[in-house]
CSV table of C-alpha atoms and ligand atoms in Angstrom, one decimal:
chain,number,residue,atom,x,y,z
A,1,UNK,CA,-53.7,19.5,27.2
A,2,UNK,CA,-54.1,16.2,25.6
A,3,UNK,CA,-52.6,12.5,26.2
A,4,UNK,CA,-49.0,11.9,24.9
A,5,UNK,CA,-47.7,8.7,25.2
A,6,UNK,CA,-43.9,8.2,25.0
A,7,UNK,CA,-43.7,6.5,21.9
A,8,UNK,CA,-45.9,9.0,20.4
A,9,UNK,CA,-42.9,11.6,20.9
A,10,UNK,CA,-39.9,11.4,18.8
A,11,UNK,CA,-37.1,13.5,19.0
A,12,UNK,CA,-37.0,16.6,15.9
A,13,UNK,CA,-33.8,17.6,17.1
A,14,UNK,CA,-30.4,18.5,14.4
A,15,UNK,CA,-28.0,16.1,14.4
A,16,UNK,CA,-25.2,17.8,16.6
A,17,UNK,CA,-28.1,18.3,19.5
A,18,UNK,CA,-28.5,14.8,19.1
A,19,UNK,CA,-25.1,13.6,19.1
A,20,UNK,CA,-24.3,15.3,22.0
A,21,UNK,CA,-27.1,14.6,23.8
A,22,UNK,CA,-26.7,10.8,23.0
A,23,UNK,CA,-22.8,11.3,24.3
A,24,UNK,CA,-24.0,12.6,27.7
A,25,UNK,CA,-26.2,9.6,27.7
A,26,UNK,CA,-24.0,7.3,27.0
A,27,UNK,CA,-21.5,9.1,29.7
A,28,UNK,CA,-24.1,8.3,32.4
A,29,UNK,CA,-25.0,5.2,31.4
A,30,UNK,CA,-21.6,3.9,31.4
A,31,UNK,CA,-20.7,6.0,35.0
A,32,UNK,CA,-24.4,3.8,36.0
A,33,UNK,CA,-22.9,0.6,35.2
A,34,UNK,CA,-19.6,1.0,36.4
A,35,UNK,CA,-21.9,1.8,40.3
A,36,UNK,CA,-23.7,-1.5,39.4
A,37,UNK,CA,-20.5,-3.3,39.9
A,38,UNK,CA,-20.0,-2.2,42.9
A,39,UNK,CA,-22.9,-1.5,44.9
A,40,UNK,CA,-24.5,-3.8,47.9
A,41,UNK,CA,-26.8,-6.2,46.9
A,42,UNK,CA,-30.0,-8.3,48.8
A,43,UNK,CA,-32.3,-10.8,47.7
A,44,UNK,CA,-35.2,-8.8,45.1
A,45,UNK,CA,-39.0,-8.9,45.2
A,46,UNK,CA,-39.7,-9.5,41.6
A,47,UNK,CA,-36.2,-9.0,39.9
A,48,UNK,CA,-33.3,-11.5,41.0
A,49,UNK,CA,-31.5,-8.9,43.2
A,50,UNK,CA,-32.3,-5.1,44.6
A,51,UNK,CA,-29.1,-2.8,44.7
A,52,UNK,CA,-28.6,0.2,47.3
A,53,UNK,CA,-27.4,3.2,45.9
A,54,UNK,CA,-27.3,6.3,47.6
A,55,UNK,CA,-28.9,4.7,50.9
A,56,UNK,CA,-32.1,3.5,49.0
A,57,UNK,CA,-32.4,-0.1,47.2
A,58,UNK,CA,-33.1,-0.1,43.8
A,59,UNK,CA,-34.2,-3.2,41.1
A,60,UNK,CA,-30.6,-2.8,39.3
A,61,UNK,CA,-32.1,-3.0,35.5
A,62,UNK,CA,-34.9,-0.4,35.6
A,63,UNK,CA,-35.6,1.5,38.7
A,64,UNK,CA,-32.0,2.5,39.2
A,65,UNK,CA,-31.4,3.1,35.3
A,66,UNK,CA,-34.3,5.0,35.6
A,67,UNK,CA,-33.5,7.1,38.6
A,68,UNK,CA,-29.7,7.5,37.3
A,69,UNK,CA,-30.7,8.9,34.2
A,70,UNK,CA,-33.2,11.5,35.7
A,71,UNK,CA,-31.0,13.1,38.2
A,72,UNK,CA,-28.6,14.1,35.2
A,73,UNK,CA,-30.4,14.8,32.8
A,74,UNK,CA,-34.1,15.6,33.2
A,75,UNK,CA,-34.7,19.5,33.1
A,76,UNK,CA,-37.7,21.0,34.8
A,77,UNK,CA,-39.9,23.9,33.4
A,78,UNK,CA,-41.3,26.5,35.2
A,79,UNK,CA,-44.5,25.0,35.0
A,80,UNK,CA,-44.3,21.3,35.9
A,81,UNK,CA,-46.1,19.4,37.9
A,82,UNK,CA,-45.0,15.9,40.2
A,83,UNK,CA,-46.5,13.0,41.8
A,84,UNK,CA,-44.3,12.0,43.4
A,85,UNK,CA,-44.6,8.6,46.0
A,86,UNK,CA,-43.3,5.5,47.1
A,87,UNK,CA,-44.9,2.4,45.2
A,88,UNK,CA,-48.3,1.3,46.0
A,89,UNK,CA,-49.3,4.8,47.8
A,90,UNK,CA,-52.4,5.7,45.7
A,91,UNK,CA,-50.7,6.8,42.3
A,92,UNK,CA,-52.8,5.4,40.1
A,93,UNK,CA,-55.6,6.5,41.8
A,94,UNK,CA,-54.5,10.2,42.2
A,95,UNK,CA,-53.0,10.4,38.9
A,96,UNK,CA,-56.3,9.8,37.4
A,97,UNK,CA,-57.7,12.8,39.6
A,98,UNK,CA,-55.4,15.2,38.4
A,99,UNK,CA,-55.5,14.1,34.8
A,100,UNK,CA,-59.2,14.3,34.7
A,101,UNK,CA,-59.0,17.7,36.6
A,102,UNK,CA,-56.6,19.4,34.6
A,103,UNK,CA,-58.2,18.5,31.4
A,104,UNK,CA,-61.9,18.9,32.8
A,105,UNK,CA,-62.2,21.6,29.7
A,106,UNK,CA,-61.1,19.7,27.2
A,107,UNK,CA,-63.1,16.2,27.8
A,108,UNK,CA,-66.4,15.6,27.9
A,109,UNK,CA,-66.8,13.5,31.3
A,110,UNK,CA,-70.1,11.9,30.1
A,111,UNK,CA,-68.5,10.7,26.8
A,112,UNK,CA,-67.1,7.1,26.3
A,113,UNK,CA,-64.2,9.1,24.3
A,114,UNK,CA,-62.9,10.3,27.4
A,115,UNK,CA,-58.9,9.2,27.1
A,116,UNK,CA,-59.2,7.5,31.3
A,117,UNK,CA,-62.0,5.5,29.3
A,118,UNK,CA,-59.9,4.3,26.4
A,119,UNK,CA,-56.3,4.3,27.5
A,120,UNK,CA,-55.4,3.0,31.1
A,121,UNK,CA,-54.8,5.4,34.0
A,122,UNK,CA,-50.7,5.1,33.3
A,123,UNK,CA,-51.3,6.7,30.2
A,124,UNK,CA,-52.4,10.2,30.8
A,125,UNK,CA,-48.9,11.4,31.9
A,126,UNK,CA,-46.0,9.8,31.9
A,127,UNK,CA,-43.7,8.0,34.8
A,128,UNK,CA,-40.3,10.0,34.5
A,129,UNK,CA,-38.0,7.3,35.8
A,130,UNK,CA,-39.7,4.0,35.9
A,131,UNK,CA,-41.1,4.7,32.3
A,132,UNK,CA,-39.1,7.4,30.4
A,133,UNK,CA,-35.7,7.3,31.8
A,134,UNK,CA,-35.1,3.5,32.2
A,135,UNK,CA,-35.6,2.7,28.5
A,136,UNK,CA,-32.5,3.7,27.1
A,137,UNK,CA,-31.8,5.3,25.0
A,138,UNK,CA,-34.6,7.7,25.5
A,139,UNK,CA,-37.0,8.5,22.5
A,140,UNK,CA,-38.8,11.0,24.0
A,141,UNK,CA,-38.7,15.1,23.5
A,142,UNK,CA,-39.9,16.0,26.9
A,143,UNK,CA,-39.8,19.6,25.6
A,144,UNK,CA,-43.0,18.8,23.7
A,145,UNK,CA,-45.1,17.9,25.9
A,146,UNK,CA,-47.3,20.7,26.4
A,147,UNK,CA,-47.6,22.8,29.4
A,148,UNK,CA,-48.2,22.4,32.1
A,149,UNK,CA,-45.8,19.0,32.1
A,150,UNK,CA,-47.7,16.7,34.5
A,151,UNK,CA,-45.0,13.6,35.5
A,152,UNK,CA,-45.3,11.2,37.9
A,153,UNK,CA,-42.1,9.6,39.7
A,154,UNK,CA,-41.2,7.4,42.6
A,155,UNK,CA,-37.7,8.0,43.4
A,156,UNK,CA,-36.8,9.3,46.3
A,157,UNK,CA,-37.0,13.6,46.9
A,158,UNK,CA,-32.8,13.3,46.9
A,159,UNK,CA,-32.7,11.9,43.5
A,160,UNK,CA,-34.2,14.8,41.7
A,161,UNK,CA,-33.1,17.4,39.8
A,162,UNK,CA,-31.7,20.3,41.4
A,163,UNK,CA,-34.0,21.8,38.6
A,164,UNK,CA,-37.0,20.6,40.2
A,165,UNK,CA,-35.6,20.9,43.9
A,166,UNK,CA,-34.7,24.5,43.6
A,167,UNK,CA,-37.4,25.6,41.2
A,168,UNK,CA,-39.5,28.1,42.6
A,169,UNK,CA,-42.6,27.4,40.8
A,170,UNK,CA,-42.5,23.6,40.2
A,171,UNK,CA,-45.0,21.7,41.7
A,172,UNK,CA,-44.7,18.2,43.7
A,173,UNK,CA,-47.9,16.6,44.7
A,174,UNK,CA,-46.7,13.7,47.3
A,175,UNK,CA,-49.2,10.8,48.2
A,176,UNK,CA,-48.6,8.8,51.1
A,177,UNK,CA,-50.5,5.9,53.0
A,178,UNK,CA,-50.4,3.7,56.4
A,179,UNK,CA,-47.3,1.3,56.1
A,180,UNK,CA,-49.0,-1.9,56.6
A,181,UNK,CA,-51.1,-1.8,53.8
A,182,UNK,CA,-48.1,-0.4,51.9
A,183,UNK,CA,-46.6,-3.3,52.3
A,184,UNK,CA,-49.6,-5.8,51.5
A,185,UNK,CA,-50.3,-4.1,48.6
A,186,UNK,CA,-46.7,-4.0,47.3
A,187,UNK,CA,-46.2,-8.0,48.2
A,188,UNK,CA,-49.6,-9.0,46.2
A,189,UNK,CA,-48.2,-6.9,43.6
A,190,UNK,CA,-44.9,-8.1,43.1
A,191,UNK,CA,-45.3,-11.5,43.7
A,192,UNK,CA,-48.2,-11.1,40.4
A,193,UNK,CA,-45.9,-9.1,38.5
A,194,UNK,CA,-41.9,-10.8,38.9
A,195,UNK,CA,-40.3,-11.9,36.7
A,196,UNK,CA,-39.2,-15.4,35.2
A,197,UNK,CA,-37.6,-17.7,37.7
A,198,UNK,CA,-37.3,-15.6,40.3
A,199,UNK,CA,-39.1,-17.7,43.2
A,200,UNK,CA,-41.7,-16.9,45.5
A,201,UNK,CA,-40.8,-14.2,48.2
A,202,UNK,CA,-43.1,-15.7,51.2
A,203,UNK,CA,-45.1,-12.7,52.8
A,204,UNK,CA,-43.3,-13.3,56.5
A,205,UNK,CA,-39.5,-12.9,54.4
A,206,UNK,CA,-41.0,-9.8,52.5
A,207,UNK,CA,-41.9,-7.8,56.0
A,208,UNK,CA,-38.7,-8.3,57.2
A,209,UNK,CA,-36.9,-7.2,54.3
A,210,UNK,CA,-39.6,-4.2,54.3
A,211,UNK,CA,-39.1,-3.1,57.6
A,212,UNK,CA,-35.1,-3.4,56.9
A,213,UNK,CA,-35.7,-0.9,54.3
A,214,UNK,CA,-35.0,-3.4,51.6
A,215,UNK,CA,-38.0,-2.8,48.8
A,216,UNK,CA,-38.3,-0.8,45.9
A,217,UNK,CA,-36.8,2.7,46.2
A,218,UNK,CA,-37.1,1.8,50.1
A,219,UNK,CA,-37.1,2.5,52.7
A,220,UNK,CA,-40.3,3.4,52.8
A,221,UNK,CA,-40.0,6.0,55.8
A,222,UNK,CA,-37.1,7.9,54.5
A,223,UNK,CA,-38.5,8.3,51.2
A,224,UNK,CA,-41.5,9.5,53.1
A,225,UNK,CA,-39.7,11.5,55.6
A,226,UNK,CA,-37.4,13.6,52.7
A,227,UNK,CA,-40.0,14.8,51.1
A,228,UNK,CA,-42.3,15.7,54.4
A,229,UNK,CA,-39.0,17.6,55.5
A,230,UNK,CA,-38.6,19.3,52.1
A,231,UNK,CA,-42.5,20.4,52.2
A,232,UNK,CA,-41.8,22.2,55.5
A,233,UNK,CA,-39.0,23.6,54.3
A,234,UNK,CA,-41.0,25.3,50.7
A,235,UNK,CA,-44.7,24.9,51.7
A,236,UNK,CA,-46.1,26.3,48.7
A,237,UNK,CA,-44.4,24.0,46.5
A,238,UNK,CA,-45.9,21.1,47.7
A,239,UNK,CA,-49.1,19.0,48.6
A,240,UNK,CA,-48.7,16.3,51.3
A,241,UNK,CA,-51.9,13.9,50.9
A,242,UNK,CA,-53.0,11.0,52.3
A,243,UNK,CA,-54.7,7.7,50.7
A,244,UNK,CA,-56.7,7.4,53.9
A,245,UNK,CA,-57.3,11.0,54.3
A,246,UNK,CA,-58.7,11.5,50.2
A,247,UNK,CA,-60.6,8.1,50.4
A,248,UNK,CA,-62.8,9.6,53.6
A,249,UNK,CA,-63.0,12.8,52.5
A,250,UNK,CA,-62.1,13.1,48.5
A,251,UNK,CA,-64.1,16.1,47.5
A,252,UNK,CA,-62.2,18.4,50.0
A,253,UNK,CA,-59.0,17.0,49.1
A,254,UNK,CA,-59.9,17.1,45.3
A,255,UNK,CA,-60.9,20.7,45.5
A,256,UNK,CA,-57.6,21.4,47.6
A,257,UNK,CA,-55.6,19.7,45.0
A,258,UNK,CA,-57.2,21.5,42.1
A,259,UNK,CA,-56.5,24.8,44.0
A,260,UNK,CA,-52.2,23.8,44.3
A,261,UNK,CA,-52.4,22.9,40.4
A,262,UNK,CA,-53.6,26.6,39.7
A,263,UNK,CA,-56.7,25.0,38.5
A,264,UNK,CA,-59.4,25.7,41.5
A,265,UNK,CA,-63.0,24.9,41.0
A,266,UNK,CA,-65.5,27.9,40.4
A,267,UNK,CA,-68.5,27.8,42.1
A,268,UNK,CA,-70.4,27.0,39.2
A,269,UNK,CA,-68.6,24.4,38.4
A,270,UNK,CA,-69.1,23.1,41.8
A,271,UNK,CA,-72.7,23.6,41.4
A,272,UNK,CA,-72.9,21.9,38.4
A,273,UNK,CA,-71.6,18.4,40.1
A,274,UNK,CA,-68.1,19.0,38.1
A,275,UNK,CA,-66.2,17.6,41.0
A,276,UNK,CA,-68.2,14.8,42.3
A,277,UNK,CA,-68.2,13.7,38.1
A,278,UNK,CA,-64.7,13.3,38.0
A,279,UNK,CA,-64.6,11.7,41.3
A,280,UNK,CA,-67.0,9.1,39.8
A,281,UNK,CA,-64.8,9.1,36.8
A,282,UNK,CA,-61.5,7.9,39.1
A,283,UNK,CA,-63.7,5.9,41.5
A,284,UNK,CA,-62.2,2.3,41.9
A,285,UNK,CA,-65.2,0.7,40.7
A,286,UNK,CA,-65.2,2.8,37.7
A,287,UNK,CA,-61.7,2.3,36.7
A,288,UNK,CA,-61.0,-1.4,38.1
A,289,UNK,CA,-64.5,-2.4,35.7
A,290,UNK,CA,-63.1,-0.8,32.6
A,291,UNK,CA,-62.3,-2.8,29.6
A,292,UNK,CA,-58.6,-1.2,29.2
A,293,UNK,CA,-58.5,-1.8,32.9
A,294,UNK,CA,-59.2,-5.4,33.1
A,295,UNK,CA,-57.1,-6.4,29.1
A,296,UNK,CA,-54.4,-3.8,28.8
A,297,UNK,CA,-51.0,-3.2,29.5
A,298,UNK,CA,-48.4,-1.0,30.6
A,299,UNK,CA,-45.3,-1.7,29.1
A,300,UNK,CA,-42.3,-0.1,31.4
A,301,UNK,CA,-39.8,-1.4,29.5
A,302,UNK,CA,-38.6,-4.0,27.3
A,303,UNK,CA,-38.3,-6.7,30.4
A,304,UNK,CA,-41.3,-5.0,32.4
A,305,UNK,CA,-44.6,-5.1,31.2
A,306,UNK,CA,-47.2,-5.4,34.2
A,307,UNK,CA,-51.3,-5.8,33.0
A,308,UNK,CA,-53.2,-2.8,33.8
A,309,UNK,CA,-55.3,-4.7,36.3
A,310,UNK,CA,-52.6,-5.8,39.1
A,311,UNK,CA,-52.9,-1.3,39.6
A,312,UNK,CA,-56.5,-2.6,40.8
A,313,UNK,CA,-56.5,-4.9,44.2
A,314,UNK,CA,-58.9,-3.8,46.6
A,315,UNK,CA,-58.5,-0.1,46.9
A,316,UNK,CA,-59.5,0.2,51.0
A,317,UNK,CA,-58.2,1.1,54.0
A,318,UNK,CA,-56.9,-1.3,56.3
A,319,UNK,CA,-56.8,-4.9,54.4
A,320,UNK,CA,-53.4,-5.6,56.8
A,321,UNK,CA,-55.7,-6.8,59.5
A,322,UNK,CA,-56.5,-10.0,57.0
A,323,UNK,CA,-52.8,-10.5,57.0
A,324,UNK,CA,-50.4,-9.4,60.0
A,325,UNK,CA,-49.8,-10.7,62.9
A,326,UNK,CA,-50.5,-9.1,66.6
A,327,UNK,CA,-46.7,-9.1,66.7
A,328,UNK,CA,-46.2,-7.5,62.9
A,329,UNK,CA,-48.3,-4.9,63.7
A,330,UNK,CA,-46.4,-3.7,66.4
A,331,UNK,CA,-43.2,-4.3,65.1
A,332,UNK,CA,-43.9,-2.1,62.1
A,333,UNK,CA,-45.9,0.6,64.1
A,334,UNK,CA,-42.9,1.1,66.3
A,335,UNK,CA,-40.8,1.7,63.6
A,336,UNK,CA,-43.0,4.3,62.2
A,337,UNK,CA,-43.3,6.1,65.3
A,338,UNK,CA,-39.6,5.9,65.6
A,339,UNK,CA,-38.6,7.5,62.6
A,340,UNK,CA,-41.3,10.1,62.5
A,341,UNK,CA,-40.9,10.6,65.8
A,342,UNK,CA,-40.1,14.9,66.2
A,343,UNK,CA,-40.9,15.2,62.1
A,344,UNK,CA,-44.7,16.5,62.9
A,345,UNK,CA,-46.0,13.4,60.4
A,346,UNK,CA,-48.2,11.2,62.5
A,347,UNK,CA,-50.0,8.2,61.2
A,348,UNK,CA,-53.8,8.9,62.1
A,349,UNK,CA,-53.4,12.6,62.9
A,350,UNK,CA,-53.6,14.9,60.3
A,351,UNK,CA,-50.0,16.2,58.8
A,352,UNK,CA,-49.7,19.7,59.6
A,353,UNK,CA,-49.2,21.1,56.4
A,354,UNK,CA,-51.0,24.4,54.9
A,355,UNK,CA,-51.5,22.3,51.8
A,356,UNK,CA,-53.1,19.1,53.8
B,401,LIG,P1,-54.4,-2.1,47.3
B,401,LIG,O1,-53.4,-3.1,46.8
B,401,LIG,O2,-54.4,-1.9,48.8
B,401,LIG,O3,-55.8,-2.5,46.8
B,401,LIG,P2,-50.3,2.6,43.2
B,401,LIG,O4,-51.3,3.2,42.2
B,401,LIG,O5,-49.5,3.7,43.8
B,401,LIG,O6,-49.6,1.5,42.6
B,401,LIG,O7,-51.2,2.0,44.4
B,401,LIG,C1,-52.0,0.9,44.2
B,401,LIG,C2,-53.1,0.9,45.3
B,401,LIG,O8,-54.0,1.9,45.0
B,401,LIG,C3,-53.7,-0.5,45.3
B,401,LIG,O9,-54.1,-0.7,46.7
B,401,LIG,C4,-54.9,-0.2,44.4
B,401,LIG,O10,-56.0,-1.1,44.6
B,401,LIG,C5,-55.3,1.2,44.8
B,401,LIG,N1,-56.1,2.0,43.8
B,401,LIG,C6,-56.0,2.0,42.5
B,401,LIG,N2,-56.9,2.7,41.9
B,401,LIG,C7,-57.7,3.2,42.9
B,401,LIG,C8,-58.8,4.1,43.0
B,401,LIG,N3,-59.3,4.6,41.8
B,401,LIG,N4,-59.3,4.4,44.2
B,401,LIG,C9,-58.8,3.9,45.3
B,401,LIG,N5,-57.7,3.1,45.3
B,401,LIG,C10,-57.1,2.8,44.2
């Protein structure tokens, strides 16, 4: 399997698959506009103005483009593989891991030509929506990429694809992580990466709009909560992980993970130090001291492109307590118990999944 990045892909299609193709397009896109109109709006964290569609809010010109454009007209294979989470859950980190797993044949760990070396963590595999979909039109042949797909998303589990929902062999690897620092890590992040003129969103403002529901593909608990539900519901089609959980313990989670992506260690493999080398590989100091890491760029689209570095904060567990309150922290740990309340997901008990 080796790196693609979507502008590498261009579409060899005939001409009629193309024109139709571009029809459809242009048939969602203008059904996606015409919602735009109508939909209720709130104040945005980095963009002027989020929009709620479907009971989650969405920034109107990418994320919702983006998650419009995947529920009619991505098509799973057999064979692919999801992250899937709500922002600032560990993504970057993970996607790392399973990149580095999956092509632990084909790279040589100890060689500075080692693509997580040379070309920034986002560029192993691809996001569907926030990268893919929401640059329209869409130059990528997704039938390409070779197999297994690996594709990372954040919109929420009702968004997807019935092709990926009712798949029996698609995989969806789900990373999830204690609210409070969720929501640290997303303010410090969207206050580095918004956009022209749209004003400072002060850090008391942003926890009440988070604990509304009113962030990025929020709110965070349902988006949580739908896919936790749907796990229970096809076990062996997913893996529920948790950023606390893989930072205390990452080489049993690692070694579970490459297990679910049909890629499980061997035991000489294991002896060898294969797993603790690619968990040095992903390691935050590792990564966050790279030279990509600390000068590159993701580019999401033409209005979004966010420096490789603001992926890279702190990376622990637990930086809330240098920002809430006594009062914020139980407001937003009543919530949480609230709405996982009867669901089996606990904050700071072990999910009870097969796959944890
Ligand atoms: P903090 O802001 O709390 O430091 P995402 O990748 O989903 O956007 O999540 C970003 C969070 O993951 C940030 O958390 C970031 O520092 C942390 N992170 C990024 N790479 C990491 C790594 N290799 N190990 C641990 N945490 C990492």
């Amino acid at each position: 399997m080796a790196t693609l990045s979507s502008q590498q892909i261009h579409i060899p299609k005939t001409n009629n698959e193309k024109e139709d193709r571009e029809k459809d397009y242009e048939a969602t896109y203008q059904k996606y506009n015409e919602a735009l109109q109508t939909l209720p709006k709130e104040r945005g964290w980095m963009s002027e103005h989020l929009v709620q569609y479907q009971g989650y809010w969405f920034s109107p010109k990418s994320a919702l483009k983006g998650a419009f454009l995947v529920q009619h007209h991505f098509k799973a294979q057999p064979t692919d593989i999801f992250l899937s989470a709500y922002m600032k859950c560990g993504t970057t980190w993970l996607r790392t891991l399973m990149f580095a797993t999956m092509n632990r044949s084909s790279y040589d760990f100890s060689s500075q030509s080692h693509p997580l070396l040379n070309t920034g963590p986002h560029a192993c595999f691809p996001f569907l929506d926030a990268s893919i979909y929401q640059n329209y039109p869409i130059n990528t042949d997704l039938d390409a990429l070779p197999s297994p797909r690996l594709f990372a998303t954040h919109i929420p589990y009702t968004f997807l694809p019935q092709s990926v929902t009712t798949s029996s062999s698609c995989k969806i690897v789900y990373i999830w992580r204690d609210p409070k620092d969720v929501f640290i890590s997303l303010w410090h992040f969207m206050e580095r990466i918004k956009q022209k003129g749209v004003p400072p969103l002060p850090l008391k403002e942003a926890f009440d709009m988070f604990c509304e529901g009113v962030s990025h593909y929020g709110p965070f608990w349902d988006h949580v909560l739908e896919y936790w539900k749907a796990s229970l519901e096809s076990p062996e089609k997913f893996m529920f992980l948790r950023y606390e959980d893989l930072k205390k313990e990452p080489s049993i989670y690692l070694k579970k993970l490459a297990e679910f992506m049909g890629q499980p260690f061997s035991l000489e493999e294991e002896r060898e130090g294969v797993v603790q080398e690619i968990l040095k590989l992903c390691s935050f100091e590792n990564l966050s001291n790279l030279e990509v890491n600390k000068t590159g760029v993701l580019r999401l689209s033409d209005e979004l492109v966010v420096h490789n570095s603001e992926f890279f904060r702190k990376g622990k567990v637990g930086d809330w307590q240098n920002y809430f309150t006594d009062e914020m922290k139980e407001k937003i740990d009543l919530i949480t118990e609230q709405k996982f309340n009867g669901s089996g997901l606990n904050f700071g008990v072990n999910p009870q999944n097969s796959n944890c």
